[in-house]
CSV table of C-alpha atoms and ligand atoms in Angstrom, one decimal:
chain,number,residue,atom,x,y,z
A,447,MET,CA,-50.7,44.4,74.8
A,448,ARG,CA,-49.8,46.2,71.5
A,449,HIS,CA,-50.8,49.7,72.7
A,450,ASN,CA,-47.3,51.1,72.4
A,451,HIS,CA,-46.4,49.3,69.3
A,452,LYS,CA,-44.3,51.0,66.6
A,453,ARG,CA,-43.5,50.1,63.0
A,454,VAL,CA,-39.8,49.4,62.9
A,455,LEU,CA,-37.5,48.9,59.9
A,456,VAL,CA,-34.4,46.9,60.5
A,457,THR,CA,-31.9,47.0,57.6
A,458,GLY,CA,-29.6,44.0,57.6
A,459,GLY,CA,-32.3,42.2,59.5
A,460,ALA,CA,-31.4,38.8,58.3
A,461,GLY,CA,-27.8,39.1,59.6
A,462,PHE,CA,-26.3,38.1,62.9
A,463,LEU,CA,-27.2,41.2,65.0
A,464,GLY,CA,-30.2,42.1,62.8
A,465,SER,CA,-32.1,38.9,63.3
A,466,HIS,CA,-31.7,39.1,67.1
A,467,LEU,CA,-32.9,42.7,67.0
A,468,CYS,CA,-36.0,41.8,64.9
A,469,GLU,CA,-36.8,39.0,67.4
A,470,HIS,CA,-36.5,41.3,70.4
A,471,LEU,CA,-38.6,44.0,68.8
A,472,LEU,CA,-41.3,41.5,67.9
A,473,GLU,CA,-41.2,40.3,71.6
A,474,GLN,CA,-41.8,43.9,72.6
A,475,GLY,CA,-45.0,44.0,70.5
A,476,HIS,CA,-43.7,46.0,67.5
A,477,ASP,CA,-44.3,45.6,63.8
A,478,VAL,CA,-41.0,44.7,62.2
A,479,LEU,CA,-40.0,45.2,58.6
A,480,CYS,CA,-36.8,43.3,57.9
A,481,VAL,CA,-34.9,44.5,54.8
A,482,ASP,CA,-31.9,42.5,53.5
A,483,ASN,CA,-30.2,41.6,50.3
A,484,PHE,CA,-28.8,38.4,51.8
A,485,TYR,CA,-25.2,39.4,51.0
A,486,THR,CA,-23.9,37.9,54.3
A,487,GLY,CA,-27.3,37.3,56.0
A,488,SER,CA,-29.4,34.2,55.8
A,489,LYS,CA,-33.0,33.2,55.7
A,490,ARG,CA,-32.1,30.6,58.3
A,491,ASN,CA,-31.7,33.4,60.8
A,492,ILE,CA,-35.2,34.7,60.4
A,493,VAL,CA,-37.2,31.7,59.2
A,494,HIS,CA,-38.7,31.2,62.7
A,495,LEU,CA,-40.1,34.8,62.5
A,496,LEU,CA,-41.9,34.4,59.2
A,497,GLU,CA,-45.0,32.9,60.8
A,498,ASN,CA,-45.4,36.0,63.0
A,499,ARG,CA,-47.9,38.2,61.3
A,500,TYR,CA,-46.2,41.3,62.7
A,501,PHE,CA,-43.0,40.4,60.8
A,502,GLU,CA,-42.4,41.3,57.2
A,503,LEU,CA,-39.4,40.4,55.0
A,504,LEU,CA,-38.3,42.5,52.0
A,505,ARG,CA,-35.4,41.5,49.8
A,506,HIS,CA,-33.8,44.8,48.9
A,507,ASP,CA,-30.4,46.3,48.5
A,508,ILE,CA,-30.3,49.6,50.5
A,509,THR,CA,-27.9,51.2,48.0
A,510,PHE,CA,-31.1,51.7,46.1
A,511,PRO,CA,-33.9,54.0,47.4
A,512,LEU,CA,-36.6,52.5,49.5
A,513,TYR,CA,-40.2,53.9,50.0
A,514,VAL,CA,-41.9,52.5,53.1
A,515,GLU,CA,-43.8,54.0,56.1
A,516,VAL,CA,-42.3,53.3,59.5
A,517,ASP,CA,-41.7,55.1,62.8
A,518,GLU,CA,-38.1,53.9,63.5
A,519,ILE,CA,-35.2,52.7,61.5
A,520,TYR,CA,-32.3,50.6,62.7
A,521,ASN,CA,-29.6,50.8,60.0
A,522,LEU,CA,-27.5,47.6,60.3
A,523,ALA,CA,-27.1,46.7,56.6
A,524,CYS,CA,-23.4,46.2,55.9
A,525,PRO,CA,-21.1,43.2,55.9
A,526,ALA,CA,-19.2,43.2,59.2
A,527,SER,CA,-16.5,40.6,58.9
A,528,PRO,CA,-13.2,41.7,57.3
A,529,ILE,CA,-13.2,38.8,54.8
A,530,HIS,CA,-16.7,39.7,53.6
A,531,TYR,CA,-16.4,43.5,53.6
A,532,GLN,CA,-13.0,43.2,51.8
A,533,ASN,CA,-14.5,40.8,49.2
A,534,ASP,CA,-16.2,43.7,47.4
A,535,PRO,CA,-14.7,46.8,48.9
A,536,VAL,CA,-16.5,49.3,46.6
A,537,GLN,CA,-19.9,47.8,47.5
A,538,THR,CA,-18.9,48.1,51.2
A,539,THR,CA,-18.3,51.9,50.8
A,540,LYS,CA,-21.5,52.1,48.8
A,541,VAL,CA,-23.6,50.4,51.4
A,542,ASN,CA,-22.2,52.8,54.1
A,543,VAL,CA,-22.4,56.0,52.0
A,544,HIS,CA,-25.2,55.5,49.4
A,545,GLY,CA,-27.1,53.2,51.8
A,546,SER,CA,-26.9,55.7,54.7
A,547,ILE,CA,-28.0,58.5,52.4
A,548,ASN,CA,-31.0,56.4,51.2
A,549,MET,CA,-32.0,55.5,54.8
A,550,LEU,CA,-31.5,59.1,56.1
A,551,GLY,CA,-33.5,60.4,53.1
A,552,LEU,CA,-36.3,57.9,53.9
A,553,ALA,CA,-36.2,58.9,57.6
A,554,LYS,CA,-36.3,62.6,56.7
A,555,ARG,CA,-39.3,62.1,54.4
A,556,ILE,CA,-41.4,60.1,56.9
A,557,LYS,CA,-40.0,61.9,60.0
A,558,ALA,CA,-38.7,58.6,61.5
A,559,LYS,CA,-36.1,58.3,64.2
A,560,ILE,CA,-33.0,56.5,62.8
A,561,LEU,CA,-30.2,54.6,64.5
A,562,GLN,CA,-26.9,53.8,62.8
A,563,ALA,CA,-24.9,50.7,63.7
A,564,SER,CA,-21.4,52.2,63.7
A,565,THR,CA,-18.3,50.5,64.9
A,566,SER,CA,-15.2,50.6,67.1
A,567,GLU,CA,-13.4,50.5,63.7
A,568,VAL,CA,-13.9,54.3,63.6
A,569,TYR,CA,-11.0,54.4,66.1
A,570,GLY,CA,-8.8,52.4,63.7
A,571,ASP,CA,-5.6,51.1,65.4
A,572,PRO,CA,-6.2,53.2,68.6
A,573,ALA,CA,-3.4,55.1,70.3
A,574,ILE,CA,-5.7,55.8,73.3
A,575,HIS,CA,-6.7,52.9,75.5
A,576,PRO,CA,-9.5,52.2,76.4
A,577,GLN,CA,-11.3,54.2,73.7
A,578,PRO,CA,-13.8,56.9,74.8
A,579,GLU,CA,-16.2,58.5,72.3
A,580,THR,CA,-14.1,61.7,72.3
A,581,TYR,CA,-11.1,59.9,70.8
A,582,ARG,CA,-10.9,60.7,67.1
A,583,GLY,CA,-9.1,57.6,66.0
A,584,ASN,CA,-6.2,56.4,64.0
A,585,VAL,CA,-7.5,55.2,60.7
A,586,ASN,CA,-5.6,54.5,57.4
A,587,CYS,CA,-7.7,55.9,54.6
A,588,ILE,CA,-6.1,53.8,51.8
A,589,GLY,CA,-5.7,50.4,53.4
A,590,VAL,CA,-7.6,47.2,53.0
A,591,ARG,CA,-9.9,47.9,56.0
A,592,SER,CA,-10.6,51.5,54.8
A,593,CYS,CA,-13.7,50.7,52.8
A,594,TYR,CA,-15.3,49.6,56.1
A,595,ASP,CA,-13.6,52.0,58.5
A,596,GLU,CA,-13.9,55.1,56.4
A,597,GLY,CA,-17.3,54.1,55.1
A,598,LYS,CA,-18.6,53.9,58.7
A,599,ARG,CA,-16.9,57.2,59.5
A,600,CYS,CA,-18.5,58.9,56.5
A,601,ALA,CA,-21.9,57.4,57.6
A,602,GLU,CA,-21.5,59.0,61.0
A,603,THR,CA,-20.7,62.3,59.3
A,604,LEU,CA,-23.9,62.0,57.2
A,605,PHE,CA,-26.0,61.2,60.3
A,606,PHE,CA,-24.7,64.3,62.1
A,607,ASP,CA,-25.1,66.5,59.1
A,608,TYR,CA,-28.7,65.3,58.5
A,609,HIS,CA,-29.3,66.0,62.2
A,610,ARG,CA,-27.8,69.5,62.1
A,611,GLN,CA,-29.2,70.4,58.7
A,612,HIS,CA,-32.6,68.9,58.9
A,613,SER,CA,-33.2,68.6,62.7
A,614,MET,CA,-33.5,64.8,62.4
A,615,LYS,CA,-33.7,62.4,65.3
A,616,ILE,CA,-30.6,60.3,65.1
A,617,LYS,CA,-28.8,57.8,67.3
A,618,VAL,CA,-25.3,56.5,66.6
A,619,ALA,CA,-24.0,53.4,68.4
A,620,ARG,CA,-20.3,52.4,68.1
A,621,ILE,CA,-20.5,48.7,68.5
A,622,PHE,CA,-17.4,46.7,69.6
A,623,ASN,CA,-16.8,43.1,68.7
A,624,THR,CA,-20.0,41.1,69.4
A,625,TYR,CA,-20.5,37.4,69.2
A,626,GLY,CA,-23.3,34.8,69.6
A,627,SER,CA,-25.7,32.5,67.8
A,628,ARG,CA,-26.7,33.1,64.2
A,629,MET,CA,-23.2,34.1,63.1
A,630,HIS,CA,-22.5,32.6,59.7
A,631,LEU,CA,-20.5,29.3,59.7
A,632,ASN,CA,-18.0,31.0,57.3
A,633,ASP,CA,-18.3,34.4,59.0
A,634,GLY,CA,-14.6,34.7,59.3
A,635,ARG,CA,-14.5,36.7,62.5
A,636,VAL,CA,-12.4,35.4,65.3
A,637,VAL,CA,-15.0,33.9,67.8
A,638,SER,CA,-16.8,32.0,65.1
A,639,ASN,CA,-13.6,30.9,63.3
A,640,PHE,CA,-12.1,29.5,66.5
A,641,ILE,CA,-15.3,27.7,67.6
A,642,VAL,CA,-15.9,26.1,64.2
A,643,GLN,CA,-12.2,25.1,64.0
A,644,ALA,CA,-12.2,23.6,67.5
A,645,LEU,CA,-15.5,21.7,66.9
A,646,LYS,CA,-14.1,20.2,63.6
A,647,GLY,CA,-10.7,19.4,65.2
A,648,LYS,CA,-9.0,21.7,62.7
A,649,PRO,CA,-6.1,23.9,63.6
A,650,ILE,CA,-7.0,27.2,65.4
A,651,THR,CA,-5.7,30.0,63.1
A,652,ILE,CA,-4.1,32.8,65.1
A,653,TYR,CA,-3.1,35.7,63.0
A,654,GLY,CA,0.1,37.3,64.1
A,655,ASP,CA,1.5,36.6,67.6
A,656,GLY,CA,-1.9,36.4,69.3
A,657,TYR,CA,-1.1,39.2,71.7
A,658,GLN,CA,-3.4,41.6,70.0
A,659,SER,CA,-6.5,42.2,72.1
A,660,ARG,CA,-10.2,42.5,71.6
A,661,SER,CA,-13.2,43.0,74.0
A,662,PHE,CA,-16.1,40.6,73.3
A,663,CYS,CA,-19.7,41.4,73.9
A,664,TYR,CA,-22.5,38.8,74.0
A,665,VAL,CA,-25.3,39.5,71.5
A,666,ASP,CA,-28.1,39.7,74.1
A,667,ASP,CA,-26.3,42.5,76.0
A,668,LEU,CA,-25.6,44.4,72.7
A,669,ILE,CA,-29.2,44.2,71.5
A,670,GLU,CA,-30.5,45.5,74.9
A,671,GLY,CA,-28.0,48.5,74.5
A,672,LEU,CA,-29.2,49.2,71.0
A,673,ILE,CA,-32.8,49.3,71.9
A,674,SER,CA,-32.1,51.4,75.0
A,675,LEU,CA,-30.3,53.9,72.8
A,676,MET,CA,-33.2,54.1,70.4
A,677,ASN,CA,-35.5,54.8,73.3
A,678,THR,CA,-33.5,57.8,74.7
A,679,PRO,CA,-34.9,61.3,74.6
A,680,ASP,CA,-34.5,63.1,71.2
A,681,GLU,CA,-31.6,65.3,72.4
A,682,VAL,CA,-29.4,62.1,72.9
A,683,THR,CA,-27.7,61.4,69.6
A,684,GLY,CA,-24.5,59.6,70.6
A,685,PRO,CA,-22.1,58.5,69.5
A,686,VAL,CA,-22.2,55.9,72.3
A,687,ASN,CA,-19.8,53.0,72.7
A,688,LEU,CA,-21.6,49.7,73.2
A,689,GLY,CA,-19.4,46.7,74.1
A,690,ASN,CA,-18.0,44.6,76.9
A,691,PRO,CA,-14.9,46.1,78.5
A,692,GLY,CA,-13.6,42.7,79.4
A,693,GLU,CA,-10.4,42.5,77.2
A,694,PHE,CA,-8.7,39.4,76.1
A,695,THR,CA,-5.7,38.6,73.8
A,696,ILE,CA,-6.6,36.5,70.8
A,697,LEU,CA,-4.3,33.7,72.3
A,698,GLU,CA,-6.4,33.8,75.5
A,699,LEU,CA,-9.6,33.5,73.4
A,700,ALA,CA,-8.1,30.5,71.5
A,701,GLU,CA,-7.2,28.8,74.8
A,702,ARG,CA,-10.7,29.3,76.3
A,703,VAL,CA,-12.4,28.0,73.2
A,704,ILE,CA,-10.2,24.9,73.2
A,705,GLU,CA,-11.0,24.3,76.8
A,706,LEU,CA,-14.8,24.8,76.6
A,707,THR,CA,-15.1,22.6,73.5
A,708,ASN,CA,-12.7,19.9,74.9
A,709,SER,CA,-11.0,20.1,71.5
A,710,ASN,CA,-7.7,18.6,70.6
A,711,SER,CA,-7.1,21.2,67.9
A,712,GLU,CA,-3.6,22.7,67.7
A,713,ILE,CA,-2.8,26.3,67.4
A,714,ARG,CA,-1.5,27.4,64.0
A,715,TYR,CA,0.1,30.9,63.6
A,716,GLU,CA,-0.6,32.7,60.4
A,717,ALA,CA,0.3,36.1,58.9
A,718,LEU,CA,-1.3,39.1,60.6
A,719,PRO,CA,-3.6,40.9,58.1
A,720,GLU,CA,-2.7,44.5,57.1
A,721,ASP,CA,-3.8,47.2,59.5
A,722,ASP,CA,-5.0,44.8,62.1
A,723,PRO,CA,-5.7,46.9,65.3
A,724,ARG,CA,-3.3,46.0,68.1
A,725,GLN,CA,-5.7,46.6,71.0
A,726,ARG,CA,-9.3,47.5,71.6
A,727,GLN,CA,-11.5,48.1,74.6
A,728,PRO,CA,-14.6,50.2,75.0
A,729,ASP,CA,-14.8,53.0,77.6
A,730,ILE,CA,-18.5,52.6,78.4
A,731,THR,CA,-18.8,55.4,80.9
A,732,LEU,CA,-21.2,57.3,78.6
A,733,ALA,CA,-23.5,54.2,78.0
A,734,ARG,CA,-23.6,53.6,81.8
A,735,GLU,CA,-24.6,57.2,82.4
A,736,ILE,CA,-27.2,57.8,79.7
A,737,LEU,CA,-28.6,54.3,79.1
A,738,ASN,CA,-28.0,52.9,82.5
A,739,TRP,CA,-26.6,50.0,80.5
A,740,GLU,CA,-23.7,47.7,80.9
A,741,PRO,CA,-23.1,44.1,79.7
A,742,LYS,CA,-24.1,41.3,82.0
A,743,VAL,CA,-22.6,38.3,80.3
A,744,PRO,CA,-18.9,37.5,80.8
A,745,LEU,CA,-17.0,35.8,77.9
A,746,GLU,CA,-17.1,32.3,79.2
A,747,GLN,CA,-20.8,32.5,79.9
A,748,GLY,CA,-21.5,33.7,76.4
A,749,LEU,CA,-19.2,31.3,74.7
A,750,ASN,CA,-21.2,28.2,75.9
A,751,PRO,CA,-24.5,29.0,74.1
A,752,THR,CA,-22.5,30.1,71.1
A,753,ILE,CA,-20.6,26.8,71.0
A,754,THR,CA,-24.0,24.9,71.3
A,755,TYR,CA,-25.4,26.9,68.4
A,756,PHE,CA,-22.4,26.0,66.1
A,757,GLU,CA,-22.5,22.4,67.2
A,758,GLU,CA,-26.2,22.2,66.1
A,759,LEU,CA,-25.5,24.1,62.9
A,760,ILE,CA,-22.6,21.8,61.9
A,761,ARG,CA,-24.7,18.7,62.7
A,762,SER,CA,-27.7,20.0,60.7
A,763,LEU,CA,-25.4,20.6,57.7
A,764,ALA,CA,-23.6,17.2,57.9
B,174,NAD,P1,-23.8,40.5,59.3
B,174,NAD,O1,-22.9,40.4,58.1
B,174,NAD,O2,-24.2,39.2,59.9
B,174,NAD,O3,-25.1,41.3,59.0
B,174,NAD,C1,-25.1,42.3,58.0
B,174,NAD,C2,-26.5,42.2,57.2
B,174,NAD,O4,-26.6,43.2,56.3
B,174,NAD,C3,-26.5,40.9,56.4
B,174,NAD,O5,-27.8,40.2,56.7
B,174,NAD,C4,-26.4,41.3,55.0
B,174,NAD,O6,-27.0,40.4,54.1
B,174,NAD,C5,-27.0,42.7,55.0
B,174,NAD,N1,-26.6,43.6,54.0
B,174,NAD,C6,-25.4,43.8,53.5
B,174,NAD,N2,-25.4,44.7,52.5
B,174,NAD,C7,-26.7,45.0,52.3
B,174,NAD,C8,-27.3,45.9,51.4
B,174,NAD,N3,-26.7,46.6,50.5
B,174,NAD,N4,-28.7,46.0,51.5
B,174,NAD,C9,-29.4,45.2,52.4
B,174,NAD,N5,-28.8,44.4,53.3
B,174,NAD,C10,-27.5,44.3,53.2
B,174,NAD,O7,-23.1,41.4,60.4
B,174,NAD,P2,-23.5,41.8,61.9
B,174,NAD,O8,-22.4,41.4,62.8
B,174,NAD,O9,-24.9,41.4,62.2
B,174,NAD,O10,-23.4,43.4,61.8
B,174,NAD,C11,-24.6,44.2,61.7
B,174,NAD,C12,-24.2,45.7,61.7
B,174,NAD,O11,-23.5,46.0,62.9
B,174,NAD,C13,-23.2,46.1,60.6
B,174,NAD,O12,-23.6,47.4,60.1
B,174,NAD,C14,-21.9,46.1,61.3
B,174,NAD,O13,-21.0,47.0,60.7
B,174,NAD,C15,-22.3,46.5,62.7
B,174,NAD,N6,-21.3,46.1,63.7
B,174,NAD,C16,-21.2,44.8,64.1
B,174,NAD,C17,-20.3,44.4,65.0
B,174,NAD,C18,-20.2,43.0,65.5
B,174,NAD,O14,-19.2,42.6,66.2
B,174,NAD,N7,-21.1,42.1,65.2
B,174,NAD,C19,-19.3,45.3,65.5
B,174,NAD,C20,-19.4,46.6,65.0
B,174,NAD,C21,-20.4,47.0,64.1
B,175,UDP,N1,-8.1,36.6,64.1
B,175,UDP,C1,-7.3,35.5,64.2
B,175,UDP,N2,-7.7,34.3,63.6
B,175,UDP,C2,-8.9,34.2,62.9
B,175,UDP,C3,-9.7,35.4,62.8
B,175,UDP,C4,-9.3,36.6,63.3
B,175,UDP,O1,-6.3,35.5,64.9
B,175,UDP,O2,-9.2,33.1,62.4
B,175,UDP,C5,-7.7,37.9,64.7
B,175,UDP,C6,-7.7,39.1,63.8
B,175,UDP,O3,-6.4,39.2,63.1
B,175,UDP,C7,-7.9,40.2,64.8
B,175,UDP,C8,-8.8,39.6,65.8
B,175,UDP,O4,-8.7,38.2,65.7
B,175,UDP,O5,-6.7,40.6,65.4
B,175,UDP,C9,-10.3,40.0,65.7
B,175,UDP,O6,-10.6,39.7,64.3
B,175,UDP,P1,-12.1,39.8,63.8
B,175,UDP,O7,-12.0,39.6,62.3
B,175,UDP,O8,-13.0,39.0,64.6
B,175,UDP,O9,-12.5,41.3,64.1
B,175,UDP,P2,-11.8,42.8,64.0
B,175,UDP,O10,-10.4,42.6,63.6
B,175,UDP,O11,-12.6,43.5,62.9
B,175,UDP,O12,-11.9,43.3,65.3
């Protein structure tokens, strides 16, 4: 059963996406080493994996070098929610730049294949819609989101330079807004904020007029896309967009969450954060072609299990 097993390192493995990825890789029969400094991640996300003897947890900050032996590296370590990545912006740039250099250096030394969790934020506030991988983006390099946006752009630069200079096997996934279970209660991103507010009967906070749009991908679809990308032939490097092209305004999202939770929360309009992108939708033509991948779970179908997860989390903390 374990004849094709690989030793896989997942940085940021105790986070939202990382914990799902660790779980899927274990199900596929691989040895998983989860590295996390618990900046935004939580032991709760991986506690059920600790009894699996093919799972290992290492508390470590990837801005410092790491010496381990693995076959593949998924580099996910980085706070992803604006409130968290803006809390310590210098550390956010460090995790993307120093962290990526450390993980690329490790991959180079041990000849491992390495995948970078990049982001739709590399497109900034996009002037092209939907966004194909060829679009070079519209990013402010001195704004409050820049530590993340420019950090992730620099990480992509590093991945491609290591690839060209050292013939390394790299994969770059540009992930669009993804949601699902194991998001932190105070994650701060829109889907979790709205669900938690609706479940607690608190006002739903819409920033700006609510007509800005996002495209929301359910976590299971995203993880399948990430693993498919890692398993492509060596000549496939990406960048590849991974996300659900179904696009919704933030107001539409609020209305759906209120409806699905049967909440009597009111909508409260608040100031729009600086540099908040107006629209976002992935062009996934490339992912369809090279990965034969597309998301299967529409928004409403994915919101239900996410709501159940938050209901249980809130109950367990009460
Ligand atoms: P998350 O905040 O839940 O997970 C990030 C994890 O990285 C956390 O467990 C955190 O503790 C860990 N981490 C942070 N700094 C670290 C460091 N210096 N050393 C070791 N571990 C560290 O966020 P997520 O949504 O799971 O995002 C995972 C990755 O995917 C991130 O790189 C993010 O930029 C990328 N991404 C996510 C989305 C999304 O919608 N979820 C979209 C685009 C890109
Ligand atoms: N947003 C909102 N209310 C919230 C949280 C976010 O209206 O409580 C908006 C935010 O301004 C942005 C969109 O929802 O326009 C998505 O925000 P999120 O932080 O989830 O992700 P990102 O902006 O990085 O795509």
